[in-house]
Short mmCIF file of C-alpha atoms in Angstrom, two decimals:
data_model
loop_
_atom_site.label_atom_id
_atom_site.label_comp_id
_atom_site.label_asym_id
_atom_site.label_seq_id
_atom_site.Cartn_x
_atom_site.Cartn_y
_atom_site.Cartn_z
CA UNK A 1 0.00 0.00 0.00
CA UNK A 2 1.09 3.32 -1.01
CA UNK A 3 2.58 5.77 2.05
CA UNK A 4 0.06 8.24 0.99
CA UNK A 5 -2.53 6.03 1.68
CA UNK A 6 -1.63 4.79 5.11
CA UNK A 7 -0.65 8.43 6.49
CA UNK A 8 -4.67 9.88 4.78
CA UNK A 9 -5.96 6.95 6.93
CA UNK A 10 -4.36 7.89 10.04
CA UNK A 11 -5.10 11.61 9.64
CA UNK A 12 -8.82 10.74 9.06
CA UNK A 13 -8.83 8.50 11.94
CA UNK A 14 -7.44 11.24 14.18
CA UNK A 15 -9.77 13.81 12.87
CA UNK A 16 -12.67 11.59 14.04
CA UNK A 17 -11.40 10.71 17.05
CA UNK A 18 -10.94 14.36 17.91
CA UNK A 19 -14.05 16.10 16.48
CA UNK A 20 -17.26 16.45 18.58
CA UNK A 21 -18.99 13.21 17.38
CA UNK A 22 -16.29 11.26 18.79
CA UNK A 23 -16.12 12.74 22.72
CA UNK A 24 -17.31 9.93 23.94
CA UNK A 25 -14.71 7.58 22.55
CA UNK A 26 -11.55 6.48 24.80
CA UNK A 27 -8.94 6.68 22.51
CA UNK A 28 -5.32 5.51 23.39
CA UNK A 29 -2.38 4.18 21.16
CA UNK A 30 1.17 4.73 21.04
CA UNK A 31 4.21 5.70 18.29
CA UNK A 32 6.55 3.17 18.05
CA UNK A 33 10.12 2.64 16.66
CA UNK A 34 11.48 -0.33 16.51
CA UNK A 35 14.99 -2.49 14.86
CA UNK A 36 16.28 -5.42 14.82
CA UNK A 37 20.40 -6.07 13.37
CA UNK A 38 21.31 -9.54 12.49
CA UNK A 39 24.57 -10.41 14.16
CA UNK A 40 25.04 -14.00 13.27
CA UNK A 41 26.99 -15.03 10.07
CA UNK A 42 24.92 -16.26 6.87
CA UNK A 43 25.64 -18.64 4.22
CA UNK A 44 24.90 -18.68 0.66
CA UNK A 45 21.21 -18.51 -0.41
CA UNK A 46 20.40 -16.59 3.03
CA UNK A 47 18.75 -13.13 3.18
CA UNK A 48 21.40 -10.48 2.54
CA UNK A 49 19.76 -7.91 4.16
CA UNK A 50 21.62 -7.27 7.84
CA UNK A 51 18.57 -5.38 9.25
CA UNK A 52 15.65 -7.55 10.35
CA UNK A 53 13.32 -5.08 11.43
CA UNK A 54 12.75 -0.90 10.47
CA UNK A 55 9.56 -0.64 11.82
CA UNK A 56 7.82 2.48 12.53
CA UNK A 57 4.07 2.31 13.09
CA UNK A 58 1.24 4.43 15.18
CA UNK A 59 -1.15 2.22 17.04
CA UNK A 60 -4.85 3.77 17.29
CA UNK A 61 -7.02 1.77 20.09
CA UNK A 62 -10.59 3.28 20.17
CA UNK A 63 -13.56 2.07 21.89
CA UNK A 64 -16.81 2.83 22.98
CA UNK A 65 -19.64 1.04 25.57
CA UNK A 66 -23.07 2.18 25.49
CA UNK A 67 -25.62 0.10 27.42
CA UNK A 68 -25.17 -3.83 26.71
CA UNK A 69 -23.24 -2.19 23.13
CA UNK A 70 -19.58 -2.46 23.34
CA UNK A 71 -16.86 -2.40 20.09
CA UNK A 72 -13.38 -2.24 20.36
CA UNK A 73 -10.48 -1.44 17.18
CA UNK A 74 -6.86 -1.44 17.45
CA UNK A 75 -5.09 -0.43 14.01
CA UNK A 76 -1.71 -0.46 13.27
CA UNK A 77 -0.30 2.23 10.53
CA UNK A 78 3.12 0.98 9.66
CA UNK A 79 5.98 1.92 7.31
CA UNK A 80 8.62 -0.96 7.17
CA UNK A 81 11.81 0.63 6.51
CA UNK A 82 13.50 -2.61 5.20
CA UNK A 83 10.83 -3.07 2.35
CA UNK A 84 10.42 0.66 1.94
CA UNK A 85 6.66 -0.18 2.11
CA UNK A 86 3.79 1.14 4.41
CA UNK A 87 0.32 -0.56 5.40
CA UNK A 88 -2.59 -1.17 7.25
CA UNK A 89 -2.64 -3.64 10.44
CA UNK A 90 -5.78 -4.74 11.82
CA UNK A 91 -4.77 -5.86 14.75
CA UNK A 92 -8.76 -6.00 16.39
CA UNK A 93 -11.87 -4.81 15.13
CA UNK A 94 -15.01 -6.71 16.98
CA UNK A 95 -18.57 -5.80 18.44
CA UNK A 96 -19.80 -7.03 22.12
CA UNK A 97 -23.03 -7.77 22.89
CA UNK A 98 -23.70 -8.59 26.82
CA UNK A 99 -26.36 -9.60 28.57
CA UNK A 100 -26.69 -10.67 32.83
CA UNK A 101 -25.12 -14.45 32.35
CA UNK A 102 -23.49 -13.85 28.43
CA UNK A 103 -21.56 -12.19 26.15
CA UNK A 104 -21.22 -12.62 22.26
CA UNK A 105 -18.34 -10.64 20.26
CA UNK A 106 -18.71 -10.72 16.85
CA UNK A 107 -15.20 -9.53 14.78
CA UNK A 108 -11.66 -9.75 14.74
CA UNK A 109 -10.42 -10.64 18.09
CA UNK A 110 -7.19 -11.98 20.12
CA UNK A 111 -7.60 -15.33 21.92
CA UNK A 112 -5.61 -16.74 24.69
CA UNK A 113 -5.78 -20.31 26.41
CA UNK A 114 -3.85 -21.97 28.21
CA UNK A 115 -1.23 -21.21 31.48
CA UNK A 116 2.54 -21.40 29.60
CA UNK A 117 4.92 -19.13 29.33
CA UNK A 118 5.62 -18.72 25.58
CA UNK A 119 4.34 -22.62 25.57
CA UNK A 120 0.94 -22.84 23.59
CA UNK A 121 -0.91 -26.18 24.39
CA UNK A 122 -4.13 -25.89 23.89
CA UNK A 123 -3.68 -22.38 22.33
CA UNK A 124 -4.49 -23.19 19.34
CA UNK A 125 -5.02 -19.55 18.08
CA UNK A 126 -2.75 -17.49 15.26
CA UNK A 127 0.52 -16.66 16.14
CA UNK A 128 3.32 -14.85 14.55
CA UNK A 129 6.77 -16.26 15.56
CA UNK A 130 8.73 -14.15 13.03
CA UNK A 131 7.85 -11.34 15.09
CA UNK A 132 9.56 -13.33 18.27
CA UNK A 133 12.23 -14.69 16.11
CA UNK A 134 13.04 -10.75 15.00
CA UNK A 135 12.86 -8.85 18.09
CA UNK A 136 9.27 -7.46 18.11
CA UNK A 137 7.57 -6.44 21.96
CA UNK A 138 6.20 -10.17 22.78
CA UNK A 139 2.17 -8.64 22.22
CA UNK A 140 2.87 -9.53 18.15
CA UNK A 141 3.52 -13.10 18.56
CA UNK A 142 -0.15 -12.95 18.99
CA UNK A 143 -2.60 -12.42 16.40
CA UNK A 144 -6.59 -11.70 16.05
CA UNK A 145 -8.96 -14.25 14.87
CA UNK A 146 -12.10 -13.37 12.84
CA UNK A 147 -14.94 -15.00 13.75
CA UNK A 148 -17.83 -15.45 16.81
CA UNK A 149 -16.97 -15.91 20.78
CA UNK A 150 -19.57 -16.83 23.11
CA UNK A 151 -19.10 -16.60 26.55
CA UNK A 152 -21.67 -18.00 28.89
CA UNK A 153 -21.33 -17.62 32.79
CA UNK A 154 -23.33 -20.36 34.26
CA UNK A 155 -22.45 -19.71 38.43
CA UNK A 156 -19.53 -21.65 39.16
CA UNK A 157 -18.51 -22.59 35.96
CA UNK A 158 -18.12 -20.61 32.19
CA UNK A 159 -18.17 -21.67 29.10
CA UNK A 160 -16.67 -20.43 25.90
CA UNK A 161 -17.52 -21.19 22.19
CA UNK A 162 -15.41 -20.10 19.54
CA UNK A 163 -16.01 -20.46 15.57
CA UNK A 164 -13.41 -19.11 12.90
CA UNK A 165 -14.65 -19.32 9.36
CA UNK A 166 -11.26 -17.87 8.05
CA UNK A 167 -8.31 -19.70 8.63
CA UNK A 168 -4.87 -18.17 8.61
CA UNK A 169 -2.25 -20.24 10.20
CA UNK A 170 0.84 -19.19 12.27
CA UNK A 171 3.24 -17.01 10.17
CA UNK A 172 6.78 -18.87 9.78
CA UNK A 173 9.84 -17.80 8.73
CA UNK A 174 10.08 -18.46 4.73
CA UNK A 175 13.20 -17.09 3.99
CA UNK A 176 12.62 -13.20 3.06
CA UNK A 177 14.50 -12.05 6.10
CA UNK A 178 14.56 -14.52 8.66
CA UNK A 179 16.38 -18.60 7.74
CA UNK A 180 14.92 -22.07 8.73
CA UNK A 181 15.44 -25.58 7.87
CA UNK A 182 14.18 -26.53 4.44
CA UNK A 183 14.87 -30.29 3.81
CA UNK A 184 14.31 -29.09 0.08
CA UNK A 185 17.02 -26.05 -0.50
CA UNK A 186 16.40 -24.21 -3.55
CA UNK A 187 12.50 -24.48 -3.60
CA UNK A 188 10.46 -20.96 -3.61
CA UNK A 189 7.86 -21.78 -0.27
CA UNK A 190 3.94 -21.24 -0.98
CA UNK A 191 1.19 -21.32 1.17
CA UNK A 192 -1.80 -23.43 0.67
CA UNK A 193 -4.99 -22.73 3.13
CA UNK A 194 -8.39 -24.65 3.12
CA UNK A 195 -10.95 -23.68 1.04
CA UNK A 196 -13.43 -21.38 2.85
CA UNK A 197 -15.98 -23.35 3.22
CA UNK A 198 -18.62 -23.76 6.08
CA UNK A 199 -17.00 -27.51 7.26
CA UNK A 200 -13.80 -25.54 7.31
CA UNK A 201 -15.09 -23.46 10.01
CA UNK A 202 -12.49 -23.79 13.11
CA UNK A 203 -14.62 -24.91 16.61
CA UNK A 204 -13.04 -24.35 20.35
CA UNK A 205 -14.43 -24.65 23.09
CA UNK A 206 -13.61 -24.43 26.95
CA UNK A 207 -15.28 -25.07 29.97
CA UNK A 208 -13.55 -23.06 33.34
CA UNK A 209 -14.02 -22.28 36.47
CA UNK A 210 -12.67 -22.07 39.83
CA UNK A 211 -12.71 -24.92 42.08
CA UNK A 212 -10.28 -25.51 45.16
CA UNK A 213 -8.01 -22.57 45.26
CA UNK A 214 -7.21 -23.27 41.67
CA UNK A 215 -8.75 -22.24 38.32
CA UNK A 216 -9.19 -25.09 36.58
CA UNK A 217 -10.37 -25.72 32.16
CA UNK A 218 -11.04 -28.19 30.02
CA UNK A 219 -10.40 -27.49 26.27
CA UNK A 220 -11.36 -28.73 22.90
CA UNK A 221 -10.41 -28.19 19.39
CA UNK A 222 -11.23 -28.95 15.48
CA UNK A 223 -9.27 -27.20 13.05
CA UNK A 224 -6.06 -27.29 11.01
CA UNK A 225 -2.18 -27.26 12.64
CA UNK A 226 -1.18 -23.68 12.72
CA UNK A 227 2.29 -25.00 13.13
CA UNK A 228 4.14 -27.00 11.76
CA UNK A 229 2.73 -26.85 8.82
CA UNK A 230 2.19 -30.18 6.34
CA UNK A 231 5.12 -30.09 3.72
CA UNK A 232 4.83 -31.29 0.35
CA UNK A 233 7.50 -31.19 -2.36
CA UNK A 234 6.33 -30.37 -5.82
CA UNK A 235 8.76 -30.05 -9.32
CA UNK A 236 9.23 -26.56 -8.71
CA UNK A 237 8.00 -25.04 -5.34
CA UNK A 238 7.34 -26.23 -1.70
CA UNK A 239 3.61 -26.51 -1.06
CA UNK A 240 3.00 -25.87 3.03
CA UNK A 241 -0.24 -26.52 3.57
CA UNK A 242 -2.71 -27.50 6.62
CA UNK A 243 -3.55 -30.96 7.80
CA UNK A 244 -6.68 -31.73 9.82
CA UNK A 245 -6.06 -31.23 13.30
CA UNK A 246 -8.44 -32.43 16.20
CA UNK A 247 -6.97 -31.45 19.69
CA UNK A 248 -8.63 -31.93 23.48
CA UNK A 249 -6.64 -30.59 26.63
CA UNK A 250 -7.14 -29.38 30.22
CA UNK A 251 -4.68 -26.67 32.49
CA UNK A 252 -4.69 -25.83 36.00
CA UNK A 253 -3.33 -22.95 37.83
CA UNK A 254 -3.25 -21.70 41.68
CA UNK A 255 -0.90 -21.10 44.88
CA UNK A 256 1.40 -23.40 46.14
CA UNK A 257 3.44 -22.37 48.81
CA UNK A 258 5.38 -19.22 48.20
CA UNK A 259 4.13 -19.39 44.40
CA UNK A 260 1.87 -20.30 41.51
CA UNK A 261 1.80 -23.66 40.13
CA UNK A 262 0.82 -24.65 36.67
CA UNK A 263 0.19 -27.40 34.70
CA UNK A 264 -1.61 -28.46 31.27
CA UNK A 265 -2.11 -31.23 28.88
CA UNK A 266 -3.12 -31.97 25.63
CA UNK A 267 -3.84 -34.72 23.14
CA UNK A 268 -3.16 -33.26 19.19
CA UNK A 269 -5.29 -35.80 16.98
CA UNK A 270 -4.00 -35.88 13.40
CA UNK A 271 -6.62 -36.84 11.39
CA UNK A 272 -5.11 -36.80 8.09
CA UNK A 273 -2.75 -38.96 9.57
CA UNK A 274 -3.59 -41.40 12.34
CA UNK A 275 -1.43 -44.00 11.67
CA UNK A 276 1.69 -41.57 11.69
CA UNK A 277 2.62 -43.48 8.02
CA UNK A 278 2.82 -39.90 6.01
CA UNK A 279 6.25 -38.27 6.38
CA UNK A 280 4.46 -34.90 5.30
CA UNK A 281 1.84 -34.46 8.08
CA UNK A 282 3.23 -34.26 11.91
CA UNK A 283 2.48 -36.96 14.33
CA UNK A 284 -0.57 -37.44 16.56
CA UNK A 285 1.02 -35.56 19.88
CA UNK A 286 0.64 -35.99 23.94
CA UNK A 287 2.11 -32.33 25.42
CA UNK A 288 2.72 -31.40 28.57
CA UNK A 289 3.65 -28.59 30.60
CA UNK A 290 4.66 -28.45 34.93
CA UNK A 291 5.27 -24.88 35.81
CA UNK A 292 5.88 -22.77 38.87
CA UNK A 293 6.54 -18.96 39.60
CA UNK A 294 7.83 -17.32 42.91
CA UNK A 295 8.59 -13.45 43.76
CA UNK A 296 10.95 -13.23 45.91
CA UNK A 297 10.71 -10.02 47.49
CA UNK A 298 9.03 -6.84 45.60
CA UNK A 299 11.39 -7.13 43.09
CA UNK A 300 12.19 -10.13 41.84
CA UNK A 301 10.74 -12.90 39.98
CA UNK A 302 11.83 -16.55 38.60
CA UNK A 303 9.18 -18.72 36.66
CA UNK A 304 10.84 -22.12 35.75
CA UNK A 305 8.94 -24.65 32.98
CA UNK A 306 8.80 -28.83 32.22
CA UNK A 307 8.00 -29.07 28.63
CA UNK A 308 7.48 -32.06 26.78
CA UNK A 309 6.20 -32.98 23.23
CA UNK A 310 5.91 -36.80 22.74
CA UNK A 311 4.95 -38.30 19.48
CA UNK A 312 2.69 -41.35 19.77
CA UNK A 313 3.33 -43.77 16.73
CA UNK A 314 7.00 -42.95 16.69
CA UNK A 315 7.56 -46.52 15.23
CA UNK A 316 5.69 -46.00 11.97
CA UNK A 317 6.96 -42.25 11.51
CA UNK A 318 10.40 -44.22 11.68
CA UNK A 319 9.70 -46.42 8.84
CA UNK A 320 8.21 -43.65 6.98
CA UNK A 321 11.32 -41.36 6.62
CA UNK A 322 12.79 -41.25 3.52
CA UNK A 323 16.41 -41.78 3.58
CA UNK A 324 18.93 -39.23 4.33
CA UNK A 325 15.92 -37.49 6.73
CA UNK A 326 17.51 -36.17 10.26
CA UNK A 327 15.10 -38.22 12.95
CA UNK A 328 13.43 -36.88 15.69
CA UNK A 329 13.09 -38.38 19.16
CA UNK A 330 10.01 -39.53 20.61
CA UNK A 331 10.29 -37.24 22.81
CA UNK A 332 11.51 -33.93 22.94
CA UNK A 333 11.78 -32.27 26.54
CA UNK A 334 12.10 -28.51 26.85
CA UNK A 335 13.34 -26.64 29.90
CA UNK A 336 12.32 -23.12 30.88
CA UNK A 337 13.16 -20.18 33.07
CA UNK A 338 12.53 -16.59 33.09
CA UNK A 339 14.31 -14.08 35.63
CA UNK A 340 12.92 -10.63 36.21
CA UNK A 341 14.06 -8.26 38.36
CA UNK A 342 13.11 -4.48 38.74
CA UNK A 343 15.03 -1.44 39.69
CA UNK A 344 14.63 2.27 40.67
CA UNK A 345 10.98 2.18 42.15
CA UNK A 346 9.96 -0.67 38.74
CA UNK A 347 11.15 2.00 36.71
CA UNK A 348 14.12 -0.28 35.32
CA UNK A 349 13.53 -3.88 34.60
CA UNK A 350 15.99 -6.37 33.33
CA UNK A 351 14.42 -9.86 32.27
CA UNK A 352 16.13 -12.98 31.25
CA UNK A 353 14.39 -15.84 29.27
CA UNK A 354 16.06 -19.00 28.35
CA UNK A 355 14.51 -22.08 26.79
CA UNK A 356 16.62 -25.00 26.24
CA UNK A 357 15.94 -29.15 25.22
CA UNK A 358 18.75 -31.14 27.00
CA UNK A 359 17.92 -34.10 24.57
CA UNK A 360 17.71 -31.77 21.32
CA UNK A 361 20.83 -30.35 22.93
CA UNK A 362 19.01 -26.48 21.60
CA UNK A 363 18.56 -23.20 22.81
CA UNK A 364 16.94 -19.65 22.78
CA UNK A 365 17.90 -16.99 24.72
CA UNK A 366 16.24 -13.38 25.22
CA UNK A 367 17.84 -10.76 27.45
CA UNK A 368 16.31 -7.91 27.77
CA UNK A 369 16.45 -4.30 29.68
CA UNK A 370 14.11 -2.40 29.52
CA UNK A 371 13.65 1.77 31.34
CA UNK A 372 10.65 3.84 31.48
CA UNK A 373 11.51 7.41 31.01
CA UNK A 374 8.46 8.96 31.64
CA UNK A 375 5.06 7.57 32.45
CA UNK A 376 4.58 7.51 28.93
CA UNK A 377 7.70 6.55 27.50
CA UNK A 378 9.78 3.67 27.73
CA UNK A 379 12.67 2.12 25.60
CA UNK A 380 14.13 -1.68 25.25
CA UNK A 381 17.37 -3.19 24.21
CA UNK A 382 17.18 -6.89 23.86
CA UNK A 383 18.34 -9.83 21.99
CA UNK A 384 17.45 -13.03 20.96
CA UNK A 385 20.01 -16.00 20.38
CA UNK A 386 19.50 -19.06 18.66
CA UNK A 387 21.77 -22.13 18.99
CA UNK A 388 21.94 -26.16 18.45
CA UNK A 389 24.26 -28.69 17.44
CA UNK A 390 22.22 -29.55 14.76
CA UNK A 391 20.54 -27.71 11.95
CA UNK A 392 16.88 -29.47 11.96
CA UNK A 393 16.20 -28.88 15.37
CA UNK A 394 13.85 -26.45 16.60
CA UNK A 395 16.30 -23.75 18.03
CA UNK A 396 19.20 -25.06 16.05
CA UNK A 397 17.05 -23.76 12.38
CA UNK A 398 17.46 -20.15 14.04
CA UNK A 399 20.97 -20.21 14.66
CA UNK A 400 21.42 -17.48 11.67
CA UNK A 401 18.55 -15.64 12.79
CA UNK A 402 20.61 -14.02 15.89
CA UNK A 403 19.92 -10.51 16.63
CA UNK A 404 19.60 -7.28 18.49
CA UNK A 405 16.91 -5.55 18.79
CA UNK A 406 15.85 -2.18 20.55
CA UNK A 407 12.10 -0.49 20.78
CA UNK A 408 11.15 2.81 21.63
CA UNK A 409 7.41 3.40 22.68
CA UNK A 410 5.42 6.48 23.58
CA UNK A 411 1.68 5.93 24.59
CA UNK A 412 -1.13 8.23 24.77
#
């Protein structure tokens, strides 16, 4: 989209939010600058480019409630400085109907299961991990959803139903700016969604409530995987396109001592696959997650994670492989930990996050440190470090994908 474009939007957008019609919106946002530098070494055939990110872009959050009438939009001009292009991000847009024991919101909307730290388990919803992977502020790894969410509060107990006529699927890295492992080197990557049709409609539900000291949900899914994709080589591209996907989960979350406890489990149902016999479609899936977070004092904070994905016909995945195929374990375990600690009255913060598989033998790490200058200002210099010992592993793909990245933010 042209820069004159984006820039007539956001002065018309202003203009309403400040006229007289348009008093009784609240109206917030911020201005945002934000880069990321590679500072790993490439290899032939990777992106050239050393800048990841150039990304400037003013967030407009309006929203109005009148009676049992709510809507809510969140827009995102942006000019990408590495593309030299500028568009339009519709981050939310949705309507809210509510009533004494319900609520329906009708619209794009962000959804968010589940009790991990960056560990999605019966999140099923959009994500974007080439903003994480890049050095974006952790709120774009998440992205909306259009469709219908119905919320009924029945006492002790809620219930949510979600349907998403429009499937997207995670966004991956595909080799513009940001390198993965491609079993197939040399093959231009293309996206292939469902048709959108009504039996491709995405259905979640949960059922939650609080029980014990603990909130407590059960979860289930029918859908496509977000991620990984299914991979399918073709003469002269590589088609990644989206396998049936059933899943059905439950988390729990509460005090435990000194700290909060977590846990969550879920069964990932591959239904274009149930034998595990197709090399292209990932295996049916048990994943867990053990968690537990403790301050200790005012201001500081550890959260440590158990992580494990096991696949369940690892035998016939085995004999599927073609030759020459890296092979995974049947289990991968993942290790977690992220260290906060705040300074000068929470004005400073410096944050640590490592995740690491000890049988995978990969790692990511994100420092970060992070100052408020004002109540309204604050700035960020972080990185995020890739590493394995072996190229198809999930950390190990990123290893060229190191960076540093810095943000500055003021809100309104």
């Amino acid at each position: 989209m042209r820069r004159g474009w984006v820039w007539a939007v956001a002065l018309a957008v202003v203009f309403v939010a400040g006229s007289a019609r348009a008093q009784e919106l609240e109206v917030h946002g911020f201005l945002q600058a934000n880069y990321s530098l590679r500072v790993a070494d490439t290899e032939p055939g990777d992106p050239e480019d050393d800048f990841l990110l150039g990304d400037h872009r003013l967030q407009l959050d309006l929203g109005r409630s009148s009676g049992a009438v709510s809507f809510a939009t969140k827009v995102d001009l942006v000019h990408d400085s590495v593309s030299a292009e500028a568009s339009v991000d519709v981050r939310e847009a949705h309507v809210t109907f509510s009533g004494a024991r319900y609520d329906v919101t009708v619209g794009r909307q962000v959804l968010t299961w589940g009790v991990g730290d960056l560990v999605f388990i019966n999140d099923v919803f959009t994500k974007d991990w080439t903003a994480l992977i890049a050095g974006q502020p952790l709120q774009y790894l998440k992205l909306g959803s259009d469709g219908v969410s119905v919320n009924a509060y029945l006492g002790s107990l809620s219930a949510q139903v979600v349907a998403i006529p429009f499937f997207e699927g995670d966004r991956l890295p595909q080799g513009a700016r940001l390198t993965g492992y491609n079993p197939f080197p040399g093959l231009p990557v293309e996206v292939e969604r469902p048709e959108r049709t009504a039996g491709h409609t995405e259905l979640a539900a949960r059922v939650y409530g609080y029980l014990g000291g603990f909130d407590l949900a059960a979860y289930t899914y029918r859908g496509f995987w977000g991620a990984p994709p299914g991979v399918r080589p073709e003469e002269t591209r590589l088609v990644w396109f989206a396998p049936a996907l059933s899943t059905y989960g439950a988390s729990a979350q509460g005090t435990l001592g000194a700290g909060i406890v977590s846990a969550e489990l879920g069964f990932y149902d591959s239904r274009d696959d149930p034998g595990g016999i197709d090399p292209t479609i990932e295996n049916s899936q048990v994943r867990m997650l053990a968690g537990y977070q403790r301050a200790f004092g005012s201001d500081l904070t550890l959260g440590v994670q158990y992580y494990a994905e096991r696949m369940l016909d690892h035998d016939a995945y085995l004999g599927s492989l073609p030759d020459g195929f890296p092979r995974r374990a049947r289990t991968r375990h993942n290790l977690t930990a992220r260290l906060t600690r705040t300074f000068n009255y929470q004005a400073s913060q410096v944050a640590v996050f490592v995740w690491g598989s000890p049988n995978e033998d990969d790692f990511y790490l994100n420092p970060e440190i992070r100052h408020a200058v004002t109540d309204d200002v604050w700035v960020a210099v972080g990185a995020n470090l890739f590493g394995g010992t072996e190229r198809h592993t999930f950390f190990g793909q990123f290893d060229r994908n190191d960076n540093v990245y810095t943000t500055a933010r003021f809100t309104f």
